[in-house]
Short mmCIF file of C-alpha atoms in Angstrom, two decimals:
data_model
loop_
_atom_site.label_atom_id
_atom_site.label_comp_id
_atom_site.label_asym_id
_atom_site.label_seq_id
_atom_site.Cartn_x
_atom_site.Cartn_y
_atom_site.Cartn_z
CA MET J 25 -20.96 -17.87 23.19
CA ALA J 26 -20.28 -14.64 21.30
CA SER J 27 -19.33 -14.76 17.64
CA PHE J 28 -17.29 -11.59 17.93
CA PHE J 29 -15.55 -9.54 20.58
CA ARG J 30 -17.68 -6.79 22.10
CA LEU J 31 -15.84 -3.69 23.20
CA THR J 32 -16.52 -2.74 26.77
CA SER J 33 -14.00 -0.05 27.50
CA SER J 34 -14.38 3.62 26.67
CA LEU J 35 -10.89 4.40 27.94
CA ARG J 36 -8.66 4.65 24.90
CA GLY J 37 -5.12 3.37 25.32
CA LEU J 38 -5.56 1.58 28.65
CA THR J 39 -4.91 -2.14 29.21
CA ARG J 40 -7.85 -4.39 29.89
CA PRO J 41 -7.01 -7.57 31.82
CA ASN J 42 -8.33 -10.98 30.83
CA VAL J 43 -9.98 -9.86 27.62
CA THR J 44 -11.70 -12.82 25.99
CA ASN J 45 -10.71 -12.37 22.40
CA ARG J 46 -8.48 -15.05 20.86
CA VAL J 47 -10.19 -17.00 18.14
CA SER J 48 -9.35 -20.68 18.22
CA VAL J 49 -9.96 -22.66 15.06
CA ARG J 50 -8.22 -25.80 16.26
CA SER J 51 -11.58 -27.33 17.03
CA LEU J 52 -12.46 -27.01 13.35
CA ALA J 53 -9.83 -29.54 12.36
CA SER J 54 -11.94 -32.56 13.20
CA ALA J 55 -15.21 -31.21 11.85
CA THR J 56 -16.65 -32.42 8.54
CA GLY J 57 -19.65 -31.62 6.36
CA THR J 58 -22.48 -29.81 8.08
CA LYS J 59 -20.67 -30.17 11.37
CA LYS J 60 -18.05 -27.71 10.09
CA ALA J 61 -20.58 -24.96 9.80
CA ALA J 62 -21.90 -25.68 13.27
CA VAL J 63 -18.42 -25.64 14.77
CA ALA J 64 -17.47 -22.50 12.83
CA ALA J 65 -20.53 -20.76 14.24
CA GLN J 66 -19.34 -21.47 17.78
CA VAL J 67 -15.78 -20.19 17.68
CA GLN J 68 -13.94 -20.47 20.96
CA TYR J 69 -12.06 -17.60 22.51
CA GLU J 70 -8.92 -17.56 24.61
CA GLU J 71 -7.84 -14.71 26.86
CA PRO J 72 -4.63 -12.79 26.08
CA ASN J 73 -4.23 -9.25 27.28
CA GLU J 74 -4.04 -6.40 24.79
CA PRO J 75 -4.21 -2.62 24.96
CA GLY J 76 -7.68 -1.14 25.12
CA PRO J 77 -9.35 -0.02 21.92
CA PHE J 78 -7.76 2.95 20.22
CA PHE J 79 -11.19 4.36 19.38
CA GLU J 80 -13.81 5.24 21.96
CA GLN J 81 -17.30 4.12 21.03
CA GLU J 82 -16.12 2.03 18.08
CA PRO J 83 -18.84 -0.45 17.04
CA ALA J 84 -18.72 -3.72 18.92
CA GLY J 85 -18.72 -5.59 15.64
CA PRO J 86 -20.21 -5.69 12.15
CA ARG J 87 -23.92 -5.20 11.60
CA VAL J 88 -25.60 -6.35 8.39
CA ALA J 89 -29.16 -5.05 8.16
CA THR J 90 -29.87 -5.44 4.44
CA ALA J 91 -28.39 -6.86 1.28
CA ILE J 92 -25.43 -4.78 0.07
CA PRO J 93 -26.25 -2.56 -1.67
CA GLY J 94 -29.56 -2.00 0.10
CA PRO J 95 -32.53 0.00 -1.19
CA ARG J 96 -31.28 3.43 -0.12
CA SER J 97 -27.83 2.75 -1.53
CA LYS J 98 -29.30 1.52 -4.81
CA ASP J 99 -31.27 4.72 -5.21
CA ALA J 100 -28.23 6.84 -4.44
CA ILE J 101 -26.04 4.83 -6.82
CA SER J 102 -28.61 5.27 -9.58
CA ASP J 103 -28.65 9.01 -8.95
CA LEU J 104 -24.85 9.19 -8.97
CA ASN J 105 -24.57 7.14 -12.14
CA ARG J 106 -26.32 9.90 -14.09
CA VAL J 107 -23.29 12.17 -13.63
CA PHE J 108 -20.42 9.85 -12.60
CA ASP J 109 -19.28 6.43 -13.81
CA THR J 110 -20.15 3.95 -11.03
CA ARG J 111 -19.12 0.72 -12.77
CA SER J 112 -16.11 0.26 -10.50
CA LEU J 113 -18.12 1.05 -7.37
CA ASN J 114 -17.44 -1.23 -4.42
CA MET J 115 -19.70 0.27 -1.79
CA LEU J 116 -21.48 3.62 -1.53
CA THR J 117 -20.28 4.87 1.82
CA ASN J 118 -21.76 6.95 4.60
CA TYR J 119 -18.56 8.46 5.98
CA LYS J 120 -20.35 10.40 8.68
CA GLN J 121 -21.35 7.08 10.24
CA SER J 122 -18.03 5.30 9.64
CA TYR J 123 -15.75 5.12 12.65
CA GLY J 124 -12.45 3.54 13.49
CA ASN J 125 -12.10 0.21 11.70
CA TYR J 126 -15.74 0.22 10.57
CA ILE J 127 -17.24 1.45 7.33
CA ALA J 128 -20.98 2.20 7.02
CA ASP J 129 -23.47 2.58 4.17
CA LEU J 130 -26.81 4.35 3.79
CA ASP J 131 -28.85 1.30 4.80
CA GLY J 132 -27.51 0.82 8.31
CA ASN J 133 -24.90 -1.79 7.36
CA VAL J 134 -21.64 -1.48 9.27
CA LEU J 135 -18.69 -3.58 8.07
CA LEU J 136 -15.30 -4.33 9.57
CA ASP J 137 -13.07 -2.74 6.95
CA VAL J 138 -9.90 -4.70 6.21
CA TYR J 139 -9.53 -3.11 2.76
CA ALA J 140 -9.37 0.51 3.99
CA GLN J 141 -9.81 2.41 0.72
CA ILE J 142 -7.24 0.24 -1.04
CA ALA J 143 -4.76 0.48 1.85
CA SER J 144 -5.14 4.26 2.13
CA ILE J 145 -6.70 4.87 5.58
CA PRO J 146 -3.96 4.84 8.23
CA ILE J 147 -5.54 5.50 11.62
CA GLY J 148 -9.27 5.01 11.25
CA TYR J 149 -12.35 6.74 9.94
CA ASN J 150 -13.18 10.01 11.70
CA ASN J 151 -10.11 9.84 13.90
CA PRO J 152 -10.54 12.47 16.65
CA ALA J 153 -6.91 13.59 16.43
CA LEU J 154 -7.27 14.26 12.71
CA GLN J 155 -10.55 16.05 13.28
CA ASP J 156 -8.77 18.39 15.69
CA VAL J 157 -6.08 19.11 13.11
CA ALA J 158 -8.72 19.68 10.43
CA ARG J 159 -10.23 22.42 12.61
CA SER J 160 -6.89 24.12 13.28
CA ASP J 161 -5.94 27.55 11.98
CA ASP J 162 -2.96 26.01 10.16
CA MET J 163 -5.26 23.68 8.21
CA ILE J 164 -7.80 26.37 7.43
CA SER J 165 -5.06 28.60 6.04
CA ALA J 166 -3.54 25.76 3.99
CA ILE J 167 -6.91 24.88 2.47
CA ILE J 168 -8.14 28.33 1.53
CA ASN J 169 -4.73 29.75 0.56
CA ARG J 170 -3.38 26.75 -1.29
CA PRO J 171 0.03 27.81 -2.60
CA ALA J 172 1.80 27.12 -5.87
CA LEU J 173 4.63 25.63 -3.85
CA GLY J 174 7.45 26.04 -6.34
CA ASN J 175 6.84 29.77 -6.62
CA PHE J 176 5.06 30.83 -3.44
CA PRO J 177 5.73 28.34 -0.62
CA GLN J 178 4.26 29.34 2.70
CA ALA J 179 6.68 30.71 5.26
CA ASP J 180 6.52 27.64 7.49
CA TRP J 181 6.80 25.02 4.70
CA SER J 182 10.26 23.94 5.88
CA ASP J 183 8.95 23.39 9.40
CA ILE J 184 5.94 21.43 8.13
CA LEU J 185 8.24 19.14 6.14
CA GLU J 186 10.85 18.67 8.86
CA THR J 187 8.30 17.93 11.59
CA GLY J 188 6.23 15.64 9.36
CA ILE J 189 7.21 14.08 6.03
CA LEU J 190 10.97 14.26 6.66
CA LYS J 191 10.65 13.15 10.27
CA VAL J 192 9.94 9.64 9.01
CA ALA J 193 12.21 9.73 5.95
CA PRO J 194 13.85 6.39 5.12
CA ARG J 195 17.41 5.97 6.32
CA GLY J 196 19.88 7.92 4.21
CA LEU J 197 17.24 9.97 2.39
CA ASN J 198 17.00 13.50 3.76
CA GLN J 199 15.18 15.40 1.02
CA VAL J 200 11.74 15.18 -0.50
CA PHE J 201 9.89 16.22 -3.63
CA THR J 202 6.21 16.44 -2.78
CA ALA J 203 3.51 15.38 -5.23
CA MET J 204 -0.24 14.85 -5.54
CA ALA J 205 -0.66 11.07 -5.83
CA GLY J 206 1.25 7.81 -6.12
CA SER J 207 1.34 7.88 -9.92
CA ASP J 208 2.58 11.47 -9.80
CA ALA J 209 5.25 10.53 -7.25
CA ASN J 210 6.55 7.73 -9.46
CA GLU J 211 6.54 9.83 -12.61
CA THR J 212 8.49 12.67 -11.02
CA ALA J 213 10.97 10.11 -9.67
CA TYR J 214 11.38 8.76 -13.21
CA LYS J 215 12.02 12.30 -14.47
CA ALA J 216 14.67 12.80 -11.77
CA ALA J 217 16.37 9.58 -12.88
CA PHE J 218 16.44 10.59 -16.54
CA MET J 219 17.81 14.07 -15.80
CA TRP J 220 20.45 12.54 -13.52
CA LYS J 221 21.50 10.09 -16.23
CA ARG J 222 21.77 12.67 -18.99
CA GLN J 223 23.54 15.13 -16.72
CA GLN J 224 26.23 12.52 -16.07
CA GLU J 225 26.72 12.00 -19.80
CA ARG J 226 26.74 15.72 -20.50
CA GLY J 227 29.55 16.31 -18.03
CA GLY J 228 27.90 17.39 -14.82
CA PRO J 229 25.39 19.99 -13.60
CA ASP J 230 27.36 22.93 -14.93
CA ALA J 231 27.40 21.70 -18.53
CA GLU J 232 24.95 23.72 -20.62
CA PHE J 233 22.37 22.24 -22.96
CA THR J 234 23.38 22.33 -26.62
CA GLN J 235 21.32 23.96 -29.32
CA ASP J 236 20.82 20.53 -30.88
CA GLU J 237 19.42 19.20 -27.57
CA MET J 238 17.01 22.09 -27.17
CA LYS J 239 15.78 21.93 -30.76
CA SER J 240 15.37 18.12 -30.86
CA ALA J 241 13.56 18.08 -27.50
CA MET J 242 10.79 20.20 -29.01
CA ASN J 243 10.30 17.47 -31.64
CA ASN J 244 10.40 14.62 -29.09
CA LEU J 245 13.64 13.38 -30.61
CA ALA J 246 17.13 12.56 -29.34
CA PRO J 247 19.43 13.91 -28.12
CA GLY J 248 17.12 16.37 -26.37
CA ALA J 249 14.58 13.61 -25.68
CA PRO J 250 16.91 10.64 -25.13
CA ASN J 251 15.71 7.08 -25.51
CA TYR J 252 16.22 6.12 -21.89
CA SER J 253 14.03 3.62 -20.10
CA ILE J 254 12.83 2.58 -16.66
CA MET J 255 12.98 -1.15 -15.99
CA ALA J 256 9.94 -2.47 -14.13
CA PHE J 257 8.89 -5.98 -13.14
CA LYS J 258 6.22 -8.29 -14.49
CA THR J 259 2.93 -8.12 -12.54
CA GLY J 260 4.02 -4.83 -10.92
CA PHE J 261 1.81 -1.77 -10.55
CA HIS J 262 3.07 1.81 -10.43
CA GLY J 263 0.14 3.95 -11.50
CA ARG J 264 -2.07 4.93 -14.43
CA LEU J 265 -0.50 8.11 -15.83
CA PHE J 266 1.53 7.80 -19.03
CA GLY J 267 4.99 7.20 -17.59
CA SER J 268 3.84 5.19 -14.60
CA LEU J 269 1.48 3.20 -16.82
CA SER J 270 4.39 2.14 -18.99
CA THR J 271 5.87 0.49 -15.89
CA THR J 272 2.55 -1.03 -14.76
CA ARG J 273 2.30 -4.69 -15.79
CA SER J 274 -0.42 -6.11 -13.58
CA LYS J 275 -3.55 -6.30 -15.79
CA PRO J 276 -4.25 -5.53 -19.47
CA ILE J 277 -7.33 -3.46 -18.57
CA HIS J 278 -5.02 -0.80 -17.16
CA LYS J 279 -3.04 -0.45 -20.38
CA LEU J 280 -5.32 -1.17 -23.32
CA ASP J 281 -5.55 1.57 -25.99
CA ILE J 282 -2.92 3.73 -24.27
CA PRO J 283 0.37 4.46 -26.09
CA ALA J 284 3.35 3.32 -24.07
CA PHE J 285 7.09 3.88 -23.88
CA ASP J 286 9.44 1.17 -25.10
CA TRP J 287 10.59 0.19 -21.64
CA PRO J 288 11.63 -3.28 -20.44
CA GLN J 289 10.10 -5.58 -17.87
CA CYS J 290 11.96 -8.15 -15.81
CA SER J 291 10.57 -11.29 -14.20
CA PHE J 292 9.62 -10.95 -10.54
CA PRO J 293 10.24 -14.09 -8.46
CA MET J 294 7.22 -16.36 -8.25
CA LEU J 295 7.83 -18.06 -4.93
CA LYS J 296 6.32 -21.33 -3.80
CA TYR J 297 4.60 -21.68 -0.44
CA PRO J 298 5.07 -22.54 2.33
CA LEU J 299 8.47 -20.94 2.02
CA HIS J 300 10.30 -23.31 4.36
CA GLU J 301 9.38 -26.28 2.17
CA HIS J 302 10.68 -24.72 -1.06
CA GLN J 303 13.87 -22.92 -0.05
CA ALA J 304 16.09 -24.37 -2.79
CA GLU J 305 13.52 -23.81 -5.55
CA ASN J 306 12.80 -20.26 -4.41
CA ALA J 307 16.50 -19.41 -4.20
CA ALA J 308 16.96 -20.67 -7.77
CA GLU J 309 13.97 -18.62 -8.93
CA GLU J 310 15.35 -15.45 -7.35
CA LYS J 311 18.78 -16.13 -8.86
CA ARG J 312 17.17 -16.49 -12.29
CA CYS J 313 15.36 -13.17 -11.92
CA LEU J 314 18.51 -11.38 -10.76
CA GLU J 315 20.43 -12.68 -13.75
CA GLU J 316 17.63 -11.54 -16.05
CA ALA J 317 17.63 -8.10 -14.41
CA GLU J 318 21.32 -7.59 -15.00
CA HIS J 319 21.07 -8.84 -18.58
CA ILE J 320 18.32 -6.31 -19.34
CA ILE J 321 20.21 -3.47 -17.69
CA LYS J 322 23.33 -4.24 -19.71
CA ASN J 323 21.71 -5.01 -23.06
CA TYR J 324 18.31 -3.34 -23.49
CA HIS J 325 18.27 -1.16 -26.60
CA ASN J 326 16.93 1.85 -24.68
CA PRO J 327 19.48 2.35 -21.88
CA VAL J 328 18.06 1.78 -18.41
CA ALA J 329 18.37 4.84 -16.17
CA ALA J 330 16.57 3.31 -13.18
CA ILE J 331 14.58 0.34 -12.00
CA VAL J 332 11.33 0.64 -10.07
CA ILE J 333 10.11 -2.10 -7.79
CA GLU J 334 7.52 -2.68 -5.05
CA PRO J 335 8.60 -4.41 -1.82
CA ILE J 336 5.45 -6.50 -2.22
CA GLN J 337 3.67 -6.47 -5.56
CA SER J 338 0.23 -5.44 -4.37
CA GLU J 339 -2.13 -5.03 -7.33
CA GLY J 340 -0.36 -7.82 -9.18
CA GLY J 341 -1.36 -10.46 -6.64
CA ASP J 342 0.58 -9.81 -3.43
CA ASN J 343 3.82 -11.30 -4.71
CA HIS J 344 6.73 -11.45 -2.28
CA ALA J 345 10.48 -11.91 -2.57
CA THR J 346 13.13 -12.48 0.09
CA PRO J 347 15.51 -9.80 1.43
CA ALA J 348 18.32 -11.62 -0.42
CA PHE J 349 16.63 -10.84 -3.75
CA PHE J 350 16.38 -7.13 -3.04
CA GLN J 351 19.92 -7.04 -1.69
CA GLY J 352 21.10 -8.64 -4.92
CA LEU J 353 19.10 -6.17 -6.96
CA ARG J 354 20.65 -3.24 -5.10
CA GLU J 355 24.11 -4.60 -5.76
CA ILE J 356 23.34 -4.94 -9.48
CA THR J 357 22.05 -1.37 -9.76
CA GLN J 358 25.10 0.06 -8.03
CA ARG J 359 27.50 -1.97 -10.11
CA ASN J 360 25.83 -0.82 -13.32
CA ASN J 361 25.30 2.84 -12.36
CA VAL J 362 21.51 2.51 -12.43
CA LEU J 363 19.20 4.09 -9.87
CA MET J 364 16.92 2.01 -7.63
CA ILE J 365 13.45 3.45 -7.04
CA VAL J 366 11.41 1.64 -4.39
CA ASP J 367 7.68 2.14 -4.80
CA GLU J 368 6.29 2.22 -1.25
CA VAL J 369 2.97 3.76 -2.24
CA GLN J 370 1.02 0.82 -0.81
CA THR J 371 3.54 -0.82 1.53
CA GLY J 372 4.74 2.30 3.35
CA VAL J 373 3.72 3.95 6.63
CA GLY J 374 3.69 0.94 8.91
CA ALA J 375 1.60 -1.58 6.99
CA THR J 376 4.25 -4.33 7.08
CA GLY J 377 5.19 -3.93 10.74
CA LYS J 378 8.02 -1.53 9.89
CA PHE J 379 7.49 2.07 8.87
CA TRP J 380 8.96 1.34 5.42
CA ALA J 381 8.71 -2.16 4.00
CA HIS J 382 12.21 -2.00 2.53
CA ASP J 383 13.52 -1.81 6.11
CA HIS J 384 12.92 -5.58 6.17
CA TRP J 385 15.70 -5.99 3.58
CA ASN J 386 18.63 -4.74 5.71
CA LEU J 387 20.28 -3.06 2.74
CA SER J 388 23.87 -1.93 3.21
CA THR J 389 23.11 1.10 1.02
CA PRO J 390 19.66 2.73 0.90
CA PRO J 391 17.64 2.96 -2.31
CA ASP J 392 18.17 6.07 -4.40
CA MET J 393 14.52 7.12 -4.21
CA VAL J 394 11.49 5.92 -2.25
CA THR J 395 8.03 6.95 -3.42
CA PHE J 396 5.06 7.20 -1.07
CA SER J 397 1.36 8.02 -0.94
CA LYS J 398 -1.80 6.22 0.28
CA LYS J 399 -1.51 5.95 4.11
CA ALA J 400 0.55 9.13 4.10
CA GLN J 401 -2.49 10.92 2.67
CA THR J 402 -0.02 12.95 0.62
CA ALA J 403 2.61 11.89 -1.90
CA GLY J 404 6.12 12.36 -3.17
CA TYR J 405 9.53 10.75 -3.25
CA TYR J 406 12.42 10.80 -0.83
CA PHE J 407 16.03 11.05 -1.99
CA GLY J 408 19.44 11.79 -0.53
CA ASN J 409 21.82 12.36 -3.43
CA ALA J 410 22.05 16.07 -4.23
CA ALA J 411 22.69 15.16 -7.89
CA LEU J 412 19.04 14.08 -8.09
CA ARG J 413 18.03 17.73 -7.86
CA PRO J 414 17.76 19.07 -11.40
CA ASN J 415 20.55 21.47 -12.33
CA LYS J 416 18.11 24.26 -13.21
CA PRO J 417 14.79 25.52 -11.84
CA TYR J 418 11.45 24.65 -13.42
CA ARG J 419 12.66 21.24 -14.62
CA GLN J 420 10.87 19.40 -11.82
CA PHE J 421 7.87 21.61 -11.39
CA ASN J 422 4.10 22.00 -11.58
CA THR J 423 1.62 24.44 -10.08
CA TRP J 424 0.85 22.66 -6.83
CA MET J 425 3.89 20.39 -6.26
CA GLY J 426 1.94 18.73 -3.49
CA ASP J 427 -0.47 20.15 -0.93
CA PRO J 428 0.41 21.71 2.45
CA ALA J 429 -3.00 20.69 3.81
CA ARG J 430 -2.19 17.04 3.17
CA ALA J 431 1.33 17.44 4.53
CA ILE J 432 -0.15 18.84 7.74
CA LEU J 433 -2.50 15.86 7.89
CA PHE J 434 0.40 13.42 7.45
CA ARG J 435 2.23 15.15 10.30
CA ALA J 436 -0.78 14.51 12.54
CA ILE J 437 -0.92 10.89 11.35
CA ILE J 438 2.75 10.46 12.23
CA ASN J 439 2.16 11.90 15.70
CA GLU J 440 -0.70 9.44 16.32
CA ILE J 441 1.36 6.53 15.00
CA GLU J 442 4.11 7.41 17.46
CA ARG J 443 1.80 8.18 20.38
CA LEU J 444 -0.04 4.85 20.09
CA ASN J 445 2.96 2.82 18.90
CA LEU J 446 0.96 1.71 15.88
CA VAL J 447 3.81 0.24 13.84
CA GLU J 448 4.54 -2.18 16.66
CA ASN J 449 0.82 -2.79 17.06
CA THR J 450 0.62 -3.75 13.39
CA ALA J 451 3.58 -6.11 13.71
CA VAL J 452 2.13 -7.84 16.78
CA THR J 453 -1.41 -7.97 15.45
CA GLY J 454 -0.14 -9.26 12.12
CA ASP J 455 1.67 -12.16 13.77
CA TYR J 456 -1.45 -12.96 15.76
CA LEU J 457 -3.67 -12.83 12.69
CA PHE J 458 -1.30 -14.89 10.57
CA GLY J 459 -1.29 -17.62 13.21
CA GLY J 460 -5.08 -17.80 13.05
CA LEU J 461 -5.02 -17.92 9.26
CA GLU J 462 -2.50 -20.77 9.35
CA GLN J 463 -5.01 -22.74 11.38
CA LEU J 464 -7.77 -21.94 8.92
CA GLN J 465 -5.46 -23.04 6.12
CA GLN J 466 -5.07 -26.41 7.80
CA GLN J 467 -8.82 -26.83 7.94
CA TYR J 468 -9.63 -25.40 4.50
CA PRO J 469 -6.48 -25.84 2.40
CA GLU J 470 -8.28 -25.28 -0.90
CA GLN J 471 -9.66 -21.92 0.26
CA PHE J 472 -6.48 -20.57 1.86
CA LYS J 473 -3.84 -21.49 -0.70
CA ASN J 474 -0.38 -19.95 -0.71
CA LEU J 475 -0.87 -18.03 2.52
CA ARG J 476 1.79 -15.32 2.52
CA GLY J 477 2.89 -12.29 4.48
CA LYS J 478 4.37 -13.93 7.60
CA LYS J 479 6.26 -11.36 9.67
CA GLN J 480 5.02 -8.64 7.32
CA GLY J 481 2.56 -6.99 9.69
CA THR J 482 -1.00 -7.23 8.44
CA PHE J 483 0.09 -7.17 4.79
CA ILE J 484 -1.27 -10.69 4.30
CA ALA J 485 -2.83 -12.52 1.37
CA TRP J 486 -3.84 -15.96 0.13
CA ASP J 487 -5.32 -17.45 -3.04
CA HIS J 488 -8.93 -18.61 -3.29
CA PRO J 489 -10.37 -20.64 -6.20
CA GLN J 490 -13.62 -18.61 -6.10
CA ARG J 491 -12.09 -15.32 -5.05
CA ASP J 492 -14.77 -12.92 -6.28
CA GLN J 493 -17.56 -15.01 -4.78
CA PHE J 494 -15.59 -15.15 -1.53
CA LEU J 495 -15.30 -11.34 -1.43
CA LEU J 496 -19.03 -10.92 -2.02
CA ARG J 497 -19.75 -13.43 0.71
CA GLY J 498 -17.56 -11.35 3.01
CA LYS J 499 -19.82 -8.34 2.65
CA SER J 500 -22.87 -10.39 3.59
CA MET J 501 -20.93 -11.49 6.69
CA GLY J 502 -20.00 -7.92 7.65
CA ILE J 503 -16.44 -7.87 6.29
CA ASN J 504 -15.18 -5.43 3.65
CA ILE J 505 -12.26 -7.24 2.07
CA GLY J 506 -10.40 -6.87 -1.22
CA GLY J 507 -8.62 -8.87 -3.86
CA SER J 508 -5.56 -8.51 -6.07
CA GLY J 509 -4.23 -10.26 -9.12
CA ALA J 510 -6.25 -13.11 -10.56
CA SER J 511 -7.09 -15.04 -7.38
CA ALA J 512 -5.61 -13.37 -4.29
CA VAL J 513 -7.59 -12.25 -1.27
CA ARG J 514 -5.59 -9.41 0.27
CA LEU J 515 -5.84 -7.92 3.72
CA ARG J 516 -5.16 -4.20 4.13
CA PRO J 517 -6.33 -3.26 7.62
CA MET J 518 -5.61 0.08 9.21
CA LEU J 519 -2.79 0.56 11.69
CA ILE J 520 -5.39 0.65 14.49
CA PHE J 521 -6.47 -2.92 13.67
CA GLN J 522 -6.07 -4.90 16.91
CA LYS J 523 -6.29 -8.49 18.09
CA HIS J 524 -9.97 -8.29 18.90
CA HIS J 525 -10.59 -7.12 15.34
CA ALA J 526 -8.53 -10.04 14.12
CA ASP J 527 -10.79 -12.34 16.14
CA ILE J 528 -13.86 -10.98 14.42
CA LEU J 529 -12.23 -11.39 11.03
CA LEU J 530 -11.09 -14.95 11.73
CA ASP J 531 -14.53 -15.86 13.03
CA ARG J 532 -16.24 -14.58 9.88
CA LEU J 533 -13.62 -16.11 7.57
CA SER J 534 -14.13 -19.50 9.18
CA LYS J 535 -17.87 -19.26 8.64
CA MET J 536 -17.40 -18.12 5.06
CA ALA J 537 -15.07 -21.04 4.35
CA ALA J 538 -17.48 -23.50 5.95
CA ASP J 539 -20.36 -22.14 3.88
CA MET J 540 -18.35 -22.49 0.67
CA GLN J 541 -16.94 -25.93 1.48
#
């Protein structure tokens, strides 16, 4: 009986009838002691239909040939360490041999990758559609003639934006400021908020700067450099540049020794799981956090121009809140004339079963700005209010202001997402995977605590008492998996992750749990 699903079709996108690929862990419920490991090693499969594999010739499953890192990788890491800090290294990767959902190293190890470069690979390693775009004349021109976009945008820049980045703009947001990375996207959004706030106080976009403002700004003093703030949330993460770092509150290691702005942080709801058993407590917790948010906005000594919040706090431990919380937060920001910036750097581009995670909230009014990066392979922020454009040129500006090559790549990613219906695939696969994890949680409650992410695509996490050991064990079992916060195991598969991949993952997770029982 196979321990993982073996791909048999080379016809991408076709339906294969009677595919044997549904992991069943129900039989684990009665197993104890050494019997658990034996049962886990003989996982049963059911037979639902699913579309054929999105990638031709994708590996049939993980292959672990050596310890990780193996001898060749160790030599290469040692060589790299002479010129580059490798202390944060996870895995030295052979990208030429990585394909689809699988990541390879120099020693012949091939792992099912459910971490995906910290949620940054959207449609698989060496995707043929992206390879075609990379070879195109448009891409060649964009790479070798990279423009300073604010001064010398290429003639077709409007078309590139409208057929790509803006094609998937969140509802109500029809403009974009492009950027280089997630931290950059957040910082430029913060700048837009501050300029918007001061412009209101000054009397509108036509009001000129005073001599006092211009002189004091050069000394980093008010009124030219006003003491505004951005309100963030405890355990949130928004980047590592100076402004974004002042709103990052996930781990001290990110912030130590770095000067920071005097900006406030608000409590983020710490929900109890399973949600249906703690509805009253969770509602009270969200109410407490909303009251705290409004108190800070009204009373903080550095006036709050905007709040920034993640739909799911990713680096901080995969912390969730209900749509009611975000709806309440939006109402508070509108009532107090404060902007709402939604940081979709990690949650955006289909990961939660909707293209943008904040679509789950059903807001009556869209956020003021939505930042993006990672799976988009480019970065920036969306907005709709024309007042968020600075009143003069060069105020929101740098040399590159993004990268047409990456915008062209995102356009190709969007086309593949639409062609293969990958947002729906992620929603369906996520439900399927979550069901399997719920069964594992029943069998190993201490190793799958606080399982969360139901109906959130494959954006799933749980807490493990020996998290780091569990992640290392995953590599030895052919699974590249990541963590967040102090104890969370987080799943960040690609949008091409399918049910048969979920079966492999569930199979290996059950064996890992049995081994660590």
